[in-house]
Amino acid sequence: MKISPEEEIMGSFSIKFERFWQVFYDHNGYVRVLEGLKNTITIAIFGLIIGVIIGTAIAAIEVSPKKSIFARILNRLCIFYVGLFRGTPIVVQLLVTYYVALPLLGINMTPVNVCVLVFGLNSGAYVSEIMRGGILSVDPGQMEAGRALGLSYGITMIKVVVPQAVKNILPTIGNEFIALIKETSVVSFVGALDLYVAFNYIGTNNYEFMVPYLVMALIYIVLVMFISFLIKTMERSLRRSDRSSKS
Amino acid sequence: MIEVVNLSLNYGDLKVLKDISFTIEQGEKIAIIGPSGSGKSTLLRCLNCMEEPSSGSIIFEGDDIADSSVDLNLHRRSMGMVFQQFNLFNNKTVIDNIMMAPLHIGLHNLRKMKWQNILLKLRNLFSKEKKPLNEISSTPAQIKAEIKDSAMSLLRRIGLEDKKDVYPSTLSGGEKQRIAIVRALAMNPKVMLFDEPTSSLDPEMVGEVLDLIRVLADEGMTMVIVTHEMGFAKEVATRVLFMDDGRIAEDSPPEKLFSDPQNPRTKEFLSKVKAL
């Protein structure tokens, strides 16, 4: 009996899938996948949180009136920081931090924590640019009104300007989060277990990579689509608060 | 109350204010009028240092606030300012707009006193001479309740207490400006600065804002108003400054300035305004 090329591909695919399933389910490969998923999400979320904090601080320094020498030095440092982290690939930053900076400082950290730190520092540089645009998009009259009431620059920034800026840039911050999720696929360089490492392990088990990597791609897509949906919902509810009463 | 001495302000080569000196006494209502570009708003914004003067000084309650060593924020708390564009905080409800600054300052002072007490206690442990502690009579909740009460009574006064939980974007221009005025009043200022308070309002809303300012004037509030409403300036002001090209061209009571202007520029300006 002759089989057509399509049937051959489908047939071999089903065998491949069976092999994948064997490792994934019967040999508990899914435990690693879940662990990898957890690490991927942890690194992205905590990286973003650190990034937003650092980014907001840098942006606030960059847009502030630079009257004192201290403010000017701080501003120089921020420019240097942003240049450093935007001018080198994230993989290089990971490797340098893990194999150069931390050993020199004598600090011991788990690979996942190192990744959280580096992704946070890295995204801080990008978020600062986003946040700067957001802060500049807020009507300067808002700052003036706060200052005229006798509040300091910092307090007015925190209580009035930054909340409005965050609302304006929420979609862009969402994009940054999605970018982070995707960028975490390089954390295996310092030995952290993420989705890629988990599926690579499954593939290596029987030298069969087609199905594992396909499933990995699907997981990334579903994850990103889910996050986009969350951001859209959040944006809509924020916009509603603009128009109607609080109750 | 406020003494302006030899005030000048330049933006690069452009001289906006040229060597201005005048004094504002307690209870005076000063209207600043003049053609656009004459520096009226800039002068007003210099009074609480929203614009930093290039030279000269502004003496408020004995301190030169143009000097960078004084605590400007402290002095600004007793100078209310109302803007042409209202500038209500868009991310806060009406009541939060009014309460924000007093609440922050109240809580901040309370925290500061508590810290001082801790330091005093430590000191008293080691020195023979015992210093008395600050008396702290109120809790944060009490401060908040007090400030909320006074904010509500301010809102009631302008008849907008039912708007307390809405965001500024749903209000009309007149409502926004009246709320901006009571937001400034919530700090119990000693002087109010109005920067063209009615210039960006629809005509039918000008009246309600002017009425509120008139009531404040009748209560004896010291105020400085930059305005294009000549009728209002004539009625409320005790003194009118006519500004032209960065200088005070004429400074006299409204009856005199409007009926018998001395300066040719004032005459020209008033005749143009009347012709409209």
Short mmCIF file of C-alpha atoms in Angstrom, two decimals:
data_model
loop_
_atom_site.label_atom_id
_atom_site.label_comp_id
_atom_site.label_asym_id
_atom_site.label_seq_id
_atom_site.Cartn_x
_atom_site.Cartn_y
_atom_site.Cartn_z
CA MET A 1 0.00 0.00 0.00
CA LYS A 2 1.29 3.38 -1.02
CA ILE A 3 0.94 6.35 1.27
CA SER A 4 0.77 9.95 0.06
CA PRO A 5 3.36 12.49 1.25
CA GLU A 6 0.66 14.29 3.29
CA GLU A 7 -0.24 11.12 5.11
CA GLU A 8 3.41 10.42 5.72
CA ILE A 9 3.91 13.83 7.29
CA MET A 10 0.75 13.51 9.37
CA GLY A 11 1.73 10.00 10.39
CA SER A 12 5.18 10.95 11.46
CA PHE A 13 3.70 13.99 13.21
CA SER A 14 1.39 11.84 15.30
CA ILE A 15 4.35 9.64 16.25
CA LYS A 16 6.30 12.73 17.16
CA PHE A 17 3.42 13.99 19.23
CA GLU A 18 3.16 10.66 21.04
CA ARG A 19 6.84 10.79 21.87
CA PHE A 20 6.46 14.34 23.12
CA TRP A 21 3.46 13.40 25.22
CA GLN A 22 5.39 10.50 26.73
CA VAL A 23 8.10 12.79 28.04
CA PHE A 24 5.77 15.70 28.75
CA TYR A 25 3.14 13.81 30.71
CA ASP A 26 4.23 10.29 31.58
CA HIS A 27 7.79 11.26 32.52
CA ASN A 28 6.68 14.43 34.33
CA GLY A 29 8.17 16.88 31.80
CA TYR A 30 5.26 19.19 32.58
CA VAL A 31 6.67 19.84 36.03
CA ARG A 32 9.64 21.55 34.42
CA VAL A 33 7.39 23.39 31.98
CA LEU A 34 5.28 24.76 34.84
CA GLU A 35 8.43 25.71 36.70
CA GLY A 36 9.73 27.42 33.55
CA LEU A 37 6.42 29.23 33.03
CA LYS A 38 6.49 30.39 36.63
CA ASN A 39 10.04 31.72 36.25
CA THR A 40 9.25 33.42 32.94
CA ILE A 41 6.28 35.23 34.49
CA THR A 42 8.13 36.01 37.73
CA ILE A 43 11.07 37.56 35.89
CA ALA A 44 8.78 39.60 33.62
CA ILE A 45 6.48 40.86 36.40
CA PHE A 46 9.14 41.73 38.98
CA GLY A 47 11.39 43.05 36.23
CA LEU A 48 8.60 45.36 35.12
CA ILE A 49 7.88 46.51 38.69
CA ILE A 50 11.55 47.36 39.28
CA GLY A 51 11.66 48.92 35.81
CA VAL A 52 8.65 51.16 36.44
CA ILE A 53 10.04 52.34 39.79
CA ILE A 54 13.49 53.08 38.36
CA GLY A 55 12.04 54.51 35.16
CA THR A 56 9.68 56.87 37.00
CA ALA A 57 12.47 58.10 39.25
CA ILE A 58 14.77 58.73 36.28
CA ALA A 59 12.03 60.47 34.31
CA ALA A 60 11.14 62.69 37.28
CA ILE A 61 14.80 63.68 37.63
CA GLU A 62 15.16 64.33 33.91
CA VAL A 63 12.14 66.64 33.66
CA SER A 64 12.81 68.50 36.92
CA PRO A 65 14.22 72.03 36.85
CA LYS A 66 17.96 71.61 37.31
CA LYS A 67 18.87 74.44 39.61
CA SER A 68 21.27 72.87 42.06
CA ILE A 69 24.58 71.18 41.23
CA PHE A 70 23.29 68.04 42.94
CA ALA A 71 20.32 67.84 40.55
CA ARG A 72 22.63 68.30 37.58
CA ILE A 73 24.97 65.53 38.70
CA LEU A 74 21.99 63.25 39.28
CA ASN A 75 20.72 64.06 35.81
CA ARG A 76 24.13 63.20 34.27
CA LEU A 77 24.09 59.87 36.11
CA CYS A 78 20.62 59.10 34.76
CA ILE A 79 21.69 59.87 31.20
CA PHE A 80 24.70 57.59 31.64
CA TYR A 81 22.53 54.83 33.07
CA VAL A 82 20.01 54.97 30.24
CA GLY A 83 22.82 55.02 27.66
CA LEU A 84 24.52 52.04 29.27
CA PHE A 85 21.45 49.83 29.41
CA ARG A 86 20.08 50.77 26.02
CA GLY A 87 23.47 50.50 24.37
CA THR A 88 24.19 46.87 25.22
CA PRO A 89 22.23 43.68 24.45
CA ILE A 90 20.33 42.15 27.35
CA VAL A 91 22.32 38.91 26.97
CA VAL A 92 25.57 40.81 27.52
CA GLN A 93 24.08 42.52 30.58
CA LEU A 94 23.02 39.15 31.99
CA LEU A 95 26.42 37.57 31.38
CA VAL A 96 28.39 40.53 32.75
CA THR A 97 26.21 40.76 35.86
CA TYR A 98 26.24 37.05 36.58
CA TYR A 99 29.85 36.20 35.70
CA VAL A 100 31.65 39.53 36.31
CA ALA A 101 29.86 42.01 38.54
CA LEU A 102 28.37 39.71 41.19
CA PRO A 103 31.52 37.56 41.73
CA LEU A 104 33.64 40.73 41.98
CA LEU A 105 31.25 42.11 44.59
CA GLY A 106 31.16 38.72 46.28
CA ILE A 107 27.39 38.45 46.11
CA ASN A 108 25.64 35.12 45.75
CA MET A 109 22.32 35.15 43.97
CA THR A 110 20.16 32.51 42.34
CA PRO A 111 19.99 32.75 38.54
CA VAL A 112 16.32 33.73 38.64
CA ASN A 113 17.01 36.59 41.06
CA VAL A 114 19.87 37.79 38.88
CA CYS A 115 17.48 37.77 35.93
CA VAL A 116 14.86 39.76 37.85
CA LEU A 117 17.53 42.30 38.75
CA VAL A 118 18.98 42.64 35.26
CA PHE A 119 15.60 42.71 33.51
CA GLY A 120 14.46 45.33 36.03
CA LEU A 121 17.52 47.51 35.46
CA ASN A 122 17.24 47.06 31.71
CA SER A 123 13.56 47.86 31.49
CA GLY A 124 14.07 50.84 33.83
CA ALA A 125 16.10 52.47 31.06
CA TYR A 126 13.32 51.92 28.52
CA VAL A 127 10.47 52.81 30.90
CA SER A 128 12.21 56.09 31.80
CA GLU A 129 11.86 57.24 28.19
CA ILE A 130 8.21 56.17 28.07
CA MET A 131 7.53 57.82 31.42
CA ARG A 132 9.28 61.02 30.40
CA GLY A 133 6.95 61.32 27.43
CA GLY A 134 4.01 60.60 29.73
CA ILE A 135 5.01 63.24 32.25
CA LEU A 136 5.59 65.82 29.51
CA SER A 137 2.13 65.06 28.11
CA VAL A 138 0.49 66.18 31.37
CA ASP A 139 -0.63 69.82 31.30
CA PRO A 140 2.06 71.96 33.02
CA GLY A 141 -0.80 73.78 34.75
CA GLN A 142 -1.25 70.74 36.99
CA MET A 143 2.27 71.17 38.39
CA GLU A 144 1.76 74.93 38.72
CA ALA A 145 -1.47 74.44 40.66
CA GLY A 146 0.25 72.10 43.11
CA ARG A 147 3.23 74.41 43.58
CA ALA A 148 0.93 77.43 44.03
CA LEU A 149 -0.77 75.56 46.91
CA GLY A 150 2.63 75.30 48.59
CA LEU A 151 3.29 71.63 47.86
CA SER A 152 6.81 70.64 46.90
CA TYR A 153 7.86 69.57 43.41
CA GLY A 154 8.21 65.93 44.50
CA ILE A 155 4.86 65.70 46.27
CA THR A 156 3.00 67.30 43.35
CA MET A 157 4.81 64.91 41.01
CA ILE A 158 3.81 61.85 43.03
CA LYS A 159 0.24 62.85 43.83
CA VAL A 160 -0.86 64.64 40.68
CA VAL A 161 1.42 64.41 37.66
CA VAL A 162 2.65 60.79 37.72
CA PRO A 163 -0.85 59.25 38.18
CA GLN A 164 -2.03 61.15 35.11
CA ALA A 165 1.12 60.26 33.18
CA VAL A 166 0.70 56.56 34.02
CA LYS A 167 -2.83 56.63 32.66
CA ASN A 168 -1.56 58.12 29.40
CA ILE A 169 1.22 55.58 28.96
CA LEU A 170 -0.51 52.42 30.19
CA PRO A 171 -0.76 50.89 26.69
CA THR A 172 2.95 51.51 26.11
CA ILE A 173 3.86 50.01 29.49
CA GLY A 174 1.77 46.98 28.47
CA ASN A 175 3.90 46.66 25.34
CA GLU A 176 7.01 46.83 27.49
CA PHE A 177 5.66 43.97 29.61
CA ILE A 178 4.98 41.87 26.53
CA ALA A 179 8.47 42.64 25.25
CA LEU A 180 9.88 41.55 28.61
CA ILE A 181 7.99 38.25 28.52
CA LYS A 182 9.49 37.51 25.13
CA GLU A 183 12.99 38.66 26.08
CA THR A 184 13.08 36.30 29.07
CA SER A 185 13.75 33.49 26.59
CA VAL A 186 17.46 34.33 26.91
CA VAL A 187 17.74 33.67 30.65
CA SER A 188 19.15 30.19 30.01
CA PHE A 189 22.47 31.99 29.35
CA VAL A 190 22.94 32.25 33.11
CA GLY A 191 21.33 28.91 33.88
CA ALA A 192 17.83 29.98 34.88
CA LEU A 193 15.06 27.53 34.05
CA ASP A 194 12.47 29.12 31.80
CA LEU A 195 10.03 27.90 29.15
CA TYR A 196 12.78 27.46 26.57
CA VAL A 197 14.95 25.37 28.89
CA ALA A 198 11.98 23.21 29.87
CA PHE A 199 10.99 22.41 26.30
CA ASN A 200 14.59 22.03 25.23
CA TYR A 201 14.92 19.38 27.94
CA ILE A 202 11.88 17.54 26.63
CA GLY A 203 13.25 17.67 23.10
CA THR A 204 16.70 16.49 24.10
CA ASN A 205 15.20 13.46 25.79
CA ASN A 206 14.49 11.75 22.48
CA TYR A 207 16.10 14.12 19.97
CA GLU A 208 12.69 15.24 18.79
CA PHE A 209 12.32 19.04 18.78
CA MET A 210 9.46 19.78 16.38
CA VAL A 211 6.52 19.33 18.74
CA PRO A 212 8.13 20.71 21.91
CA TYR A 213 9.11 23.98 20.21
CA LEU A 214 5.68 24.24 18.56
CA VAL A 215 3.97 23.88 21.95
CA MET A 216 6.41 26.40 23.41
CA ALA A 217 5.48 28.93 20.71
CA LEU A 218 1.79 28.35 21.41
CA ILE A 219 2.28 28.95 25.13
CA TYR A 220 4.07 32.24 24.44
CA ILE A 221 1.29 33.36 22.09
CA VAL A 222 -1.49 32.50 24.53
CA LEU A 223 0.39 34.25 27.34
CA VAL A 224 0.88 37.42 25.33
CA MET A 225 -2.73 37.45 24.09
CA PHE A 226 -3.99 37.04 27.63
CA ILE A 227 -1.86 39.97 28.84
CA SER A 228 -3.03 42.18 25.95
CA PHE A 229 -6.59 41.41 26.97
CA LEU A 230 -5.88 42.37 30.60
CA ILE A 231 -4.28 45.66 29.56
CA LYS A 232 -7.24 46.55 27.32
CA THR A 233 -9.67 45.90 30.18
CA MET A 234 -7.63 47.95 32.63
CA GLU A 235 -7.34 50.83 30.17
CA ARG A 236 -11.08 50.90 29.61
CA SER A 237 -11.89 51.03 33.32
CA LEU A 238 -9.31 53.79 33.86
CA ARG A 239 -10.83 55.83 31.09
CA ARG A 240 -14.28 55.42 32.56
CA SER A 241 -13.12 56.95 35.84
CA ASP A 242 -12.23 60.04 33.84
CA ARG A 243 -15.74 60.68 32.72
CA SER A 244 -18.17 59.65 35.43
CA SER A 245 -18.50 59.96 39.17
CA LYS A 246 -16.54 57.84 41.62
CA SER A 247 -19.58 56.08 43.07
CA MET B 1 1.73 93.14 53.31
CA ILE B 2 3.55 92.52 50.05
CA GLU B 3 6.27 94.89 48.99
CA VAL B 4 7.68 94.69 45.49
CA VAL B 5 11.07 96.38 45.19
CA ASN B 6 12.83 97.06 41.87
CA LEU B 7 11.45 93.89 40.29
CA SER B 8 12.77 93.01 36.84
CA LEU B 9 12.32 89.91 34.74
CA ASN B 10 14.01 89.01 31.48
CA TYR B 11 13.52 86.05 29.18
CA GLY B 12 16.91 86.11 27.47
CA ASP B 13 17.11 89.53 25.83
CA LEU B 14 13.39 90.19 26.17
CA LYS B 15 12.65 92.46 29.11
CA VAL B 16 9.20 91.54 30.38
CA LEU B 17 9.16 93.51 33.63
CA LYS B 18 11.23 96.65 34.03
CA ASP B 19 12.11 97.81 37.53
CA ILE B 20 8.69 97.65 39.15
CA SER B 21 8.11 98.80 42.73
CA PHE B 22 4.82 98.98 44.60
CA THR B 23 3.24 97.96 47.89
CA ILE B 24 0.10 96.01 48.66
CA GLU B 25 -1.51 96.79 52.01
CA GLN B 26 -3.70 94.48 54.06
CA GLY B 27 -7.30 94.52 52.78
CA GLU B 28 -6.53 96.18 49.46
CA LYS B 29 -8.14 94.92 46.28
CA ILE B 30 -5.83 95.64 43.41
CA ALA B 31 -6.87 95.24 39.79
CA ILE B 32 -4.10 95.04 37.19
CA ILE B 33 -5.22 96.03 33.70
CA GLY B 34 -3.44 96.73 30.47
CA PRO B 35 -2.95 95.58 26.89
CA SER B 36 -1.87 91.99 26.24
CA GLY B 37 1.87 91.49 26.39
CA SER B 38 2.29 94.30 28.88
CA GLY B 39 3.42 91.89 31.62
CA LYS B 40 0.32 91.87 33.86
CA SER B 41 0.15 88.11 34.30
CA THR B 42 3.92 87.86 34.65
CA LEU B 43 3.87 90.45 37.42
CA LEU B 44 1.13 88.54 39.24
CA ARG B 45 3.00 85.25 38.87
CA CYS B 46 6.11 86.91 40.30
CA LEU B 47 4.23 87.76 43.50
CA ASN B 48 4.32 84.10 44.59
CA CYS B 49 7.47 83.32 42.60
CA MET B 50 5.80 81.10 40.02
CA GLU B 51 8.09 83.08 37.74
CA GLU B 52 11.50 83.71 39.22
CA PRO B 53 12.44 87.39 39.02
CA SER B 54 15.77 88.23 37.37
CA SER B 55 16.43 90.89 39.97
CA GLY B 56 14.67 92.77 42.74
CA SER B 57 12.85 91.47 45.75
CA ILE B 58 9.34 90.59 46.89
CA ILE B 59 8.89 91.11 50.62
CA PHE B 60 6.02 89.06 52.03
CA GLU B 61 5.54 89.16 55.79
CA GLY B 62 9.07 90.39 56.32
CA ASP B 63 10.79 87.73 54.19
CA ASP B 64 12.21 88.24 50.73
CA ILE B 65 10.62 85.32 48.88
CA ALA B 66 12.64 85.98 45.72
CA ASP B 67 15.67 84.93 47.77
CA SER B 68 16.33 81.24 47.22
CA SER B 69 17.23 80.61 50.88
CA VAL B 70 13.68 81.15 52.26
CA ASP B 71 11.15 78.33 52.33
CA LEU B 72 9.03 79.34 49.37
CA ASN B 73 6.49 76.53 49.87
CA LEU B 74 5.71 77.79 53.35
CA HIS B 75 4.94 81.28 52.05
CA ARG B 76 2.96 80.06 49.07
CA ARG B 77 0.57 78.36 51.49
CA SER B 78 -0.63 81.77 52.60
CA MET B 79 -0.99 83.05 49.03
CA GLY B 80 -3.91 81.56 47.14
CA MET B 81 -3.68 81.53 43.37
CA VAL B 82 -6.42 81.10 40.78
CA PHE B 83 -5.49 80.41 37.17
CA GLN B 84 -7.06 81.31 33.85
CA GLN B 85 -7.18 77.61 32.91
CA PHE B 86 -8.58 76.52 36.36
CA ASN B 87 -5.93 73.78 36.71
CA LEU B 88 -8.03 71.49 38.87
CA PHE B 89 -6.26 68.17 39.47
CA ASN B 90 -7.77 65.90 36.80
CA ASN B 91 -7.02 62.68 38.68
CA LYS B 92 -8.83 63.78 41.86
CA THR B 93 -12.50 64.21 42.66
CA VAL B 94 -13.78 67.66 43.56
CA ILE B 95 -13.57 67.06 47.31
CA ASP B 96 -10.08 65.55 46.99
CA ASN B 97 -8.99 68.55 44.95
CA ILE B 98 -9.95 70.82 47.84
CA MET B 99 -8.63 68.53 50.59
CA MET B 100 -5.34 67.42 49.05
CA ALA B 101 -3.01 70.26 50.03
CA PRO B 102 -4.38 70.94 53.55
CA LEU B 103 -4.49 67.22 54.30
CA HIS B 104 -0.95 66.62 53.11
CA ILE B 105 0.38 69.56 55.09
CA GLY B 106 -1.63 68.64 58.22
CA LEU B 107 -0.40 65.06 58.22
CA HIS B 108 3.13 66.13 57.36
CA ASN B 109 3.25 68.53 60.33
CA LEU B 110 1.86 65.84 62.63
CA ARG B 111 4.56 63.39 61.55
CA LYS B 112 7.20 66.06 61.97
CA MET B 113 6.03 66.80 65.53
CA LYS B 114 6.08 63.11 66.41
CA TRP B 115 9.66 62.80 65.17
CA GLN B 116 10.69 65.88 67.10
CA ASN B 117 9.14 64.35 70.22
CA ILE B 118 11.14 61.17 69.77
CA LEU B 119 14.33 63.20 69.42
CA LEU B 120 13.39 65.33 72.44
CA LYS B 121 12.77 62.23 74.54
CA LEU B 122 16.20 60.88 73.60
CA ARG B 123 17.76 64.21 74.52
CA ASN B 124 15.92 64.35 77.83
CA LEU B 125 17.28 60.93 78.71
CA PHE B 126 20.84 62.16 78.57
CA SER B 127 20.70 65.79 79.66
CA LYS B 128 19.71 67.20 83.01
CA GLU B 129 17.73 70.02 81.56
CA LYS B 130 14.36 68.54 80.52
CA LYS B 131 12.72 70.11 77.53
CA PRO B 132 8.93 69.90 77.20
CA LEU B 133 7.51 67.76 74.38
CA ASN B 134 5.29 69.09 71.62
CA GLU B 135 1.67 68.71 72.51
CA ILE B 136 -0.04 66.44 70.04
CA SER B 137 -3.76 66.75 70.50
CA SER B 138 -5.12 65.28 67.30
CA THR B 139 -4.91 61.96 65.45
CA PRO B 140 -4.61 61.66 61.66
CA ALA B 141 -8.28 60.67 61.51
CA GLN B 142 -9.30 63.79 63.40
CA ILE B 143 -7.24 66.00 61.12
CA LYS B 144 -8.83 64.39 58.10
CA ALA B 145 -12.34 64.80 59.48
CA GLU B 146 -11.71 68.46 60.29
CA ILE B 147 -10.35 69.20 56.83
CA LYS B 148 -13.22 67.33 55.22
CA ASP B 149 -15.73 69.37 57.24
CA SER B 150 -14.23 72.65 56.17
CA ALA B 151 -13.98 71.46 52.55
CA MET B 152 -17.66 70.51 52.62
CA SER B 153 -18.66 73.86 54.10
CA LEU B 154 -16.69 75.60 51.35
CA LEU B 155 -18.50 73.51 48.73
CA ARG B 156 -21.83 74.26 50.37
CA ARG B 157 -21.01 77.93 50.23
CA ILE B 158 -20.73 77.80 46.42
CA GLY B 159 -23.72 75.45 46.17
CA LEU B 160 -21.81 72.54 44.67
CA GLU B 161 -21.89 70.00 47.53
CA ASP B 162 -23.69 67.49 45.31
CA LYS B 163 -20.68 67.54 42.95
CA LYS B 164 -18.21 66.46 45.62
CA ASP B 165 -17.52 63.01 44.18
CA VAL B 166 -17.27 63.84 40.49
CA TYR B 167 -14.09 64.35 38.47
CA PRO B 168 -13.33 67.82 37.07
CA SER B 169 -13.80 66.73 33.44
CA THR B 170 -17.59 66.56 33.96
CA LEU B 171 -17.90 70.13 35.29
CA SER B 172 -18.67 73.36 33.42
CA GLY B 173 -16.02 76.09 33.24
CA GLY B 174 -17.80 78.24 35.82
CA GLU B 175 -18.06 75.34 38.26
CA LYS B 176 -14.39 74.49 37.75
CA GLN B 177 -13.28 78.03 38.44
CA ARG B 178 -15.43 78.37 41.55
CA ILE B 179 -13.99 75.10 42.85
CA ALA B 180 -10.48 76.32 42.02
CA ILE B 181 -11.21 79.42 44.10
CA VAL B 182 -12.41 77.46 47.15
CA ARG B 183 -9.46 75.07 46.74
CA ALA B 184 -7.21 78.08 47.26
CA LEU B 185 -9.41 79.29 50.14
CA ALA B 186 -9.07 75.91 51.90
CA MET B 187 -5.50 76.91 52.78
CA ASN B 188 -6.79 80.02 54.63
CA PRO B 189 -4.62 82.34 52.54
CA LYS B 190 -3.83 85.89 53.57
CA VAL B 191 -3.90 87.14 50.00
CA MET B 192 -5.56 85.83 46.83
CA LEU B 193 -3.99 86.20 43.39
CA PHE B 194 -6.36 85.91 40.43
CA ASP B 195 -4.77 85.45 36.99
CA GLU B 196 -7.50 86.41 34.49
CA PRO B 197 -10.06 84.23 36.31
CA THR B 198 -12.84 84.76 33.76
CA SER B 199 -10.93 84.94 30.47
CA SER B 200 -11.50 81.34 29.39
CA LEU B 201 -15.12 81.12 30.51
CA ASP B 202 -18.25 81.17 28.39
CA PRO B 203 -19.98 84.55 28.75
CA GLU B 204 -22.91 83.20 30.77
CA MET B 205 -20.56 81.77 33.40
CA VAL B 206 -18.51 84.90 33.99
CA GLY B 207 -21.15 86.27 36.36
CA GLU B 208 -21.10 83.39 38.85
CA VAL B 209 -17.31 83.52 39.19
CA LEU B 210 -17.24 87.30 39.56
CA ASP B 211 -20.01 87.07 42.18
CA LEU B 212 -17.87 84.73 44.27
CA ILE B 213 -14.84 87.02 43.99
CA ARG B 214 -17.02 89.98 44.94
CA VAL B 215 -18.19 88.16 48.09
CA LEU B 216 -14.57 87.48 49.04
CA ALA B 217 -13.71 91.12 48.49
CA ASP B 218 -16.60 92.20 50.72
CA GLU B 219 -15.32 89.88 53.45
CA GLY B 220 -12.11 91.88 53.47
CA MET B 221 -9.78 89.46 51.67
CA THR B 222 -6.66 91.11 50.28
CA MET B 223 -6.57 90.38 46.57
CA VAL B 224 -4.77 91.08 43.34
CA ILE B 225 -6.73 90.50 40.13
CA VAL B 226 -5.43 90.58 36.60
CA THR B 227 -8.54 91.14 34.52
CA HIS B 228 -10.05 92.37 31.31
CA GLU B 229 -13.41 93.01 32.99
CA MET B 230 -13.21 96.79 33.31
CA GLY B 231 -16.65 97.09 34.92
CA PHE B 232 -15.66 94.60 37.59
CA ALA B 233 -12.31 96.29 38.22
CA LYS B 234 -14.08 99.61 38.62
CA GLU B 235 -16.63 98.18 41.04
CA VAL B 236 -14.50 95.96 43.29
CA ALA B 237 -10.97 97.34 43.21
CA THR B 238 -9.66 99.89 45.67
CA ARG B 239 -6.68 100.53 43.44
CA VAL B 240 -6.05 99.96 39.75
CA LEU B 241 -2.63 99.46 38.20
CA PHE B 242 -2.41 100.12 34.49
CA MET B 243 0.53 98.28 32.96
CA ASP B 244 2.19 99.08 29.69
CA ASP B 245 5.37 97.62 28.24
CA GLY B 246 6.64 96.05 31.47
CA ARG B 247 6.07 99.12 33.62
CA ILE B 248 3.28 100.38 35.85
CA ALA B 249 2.14 103.35 33.79
CA GLU B 250 -0.52 104.49 36.21
CA ASP B 251 -1.48 103.58 39.75
CA SER B 252 -4.58 105.23 41.17
CA PRO B 253 -8.04 104.56 42.63
CA PRO B 254 -10.56 103.27 40.05
CA GLU B 255 -12.77 106.39 40.06
CA LYS B 256 -9.79 108.51 39.07
CA LEU B 257 -8.17 106.08 36.64
CA PHE B 258 -11.32 105.34 34.67
CA SER B 259 -12.74 108.88 34.56
CA ASP B 260 -9.60 110.99 34.49
CA PRO B 261 -6.59 109.00 33.31
CA GLN B 262 -3.31 110.90 33.49
CA ASN B 263 -1.08 108.81 31.25
CA PRO B 264 -1.66 109.09 27.47
CA ARG B 265 -1.25 105.28 27.11
CA THR B 266 -4.00 104.74 29.68
CA LYS B 267 -6.26 107.14 27.82
CA GLU B 268 -5.64 105.34 24.54
CA PHE B 269 -6.25 101.90 26.07
CA LEU B 270 -9.45 102.93 27.84
CA SER B 271 -10.86 104.60 24.74
CA LYS B 272 -10.22 101.40 22.76
CA VAL B 273 -11.87 99.28 25.43
CA LYS B 274 -14.88 101.57 25.55
CA ALA B 275 -15.21 101.56 21.79
CA LEU B 276 -15.78 97.80 21.87
#
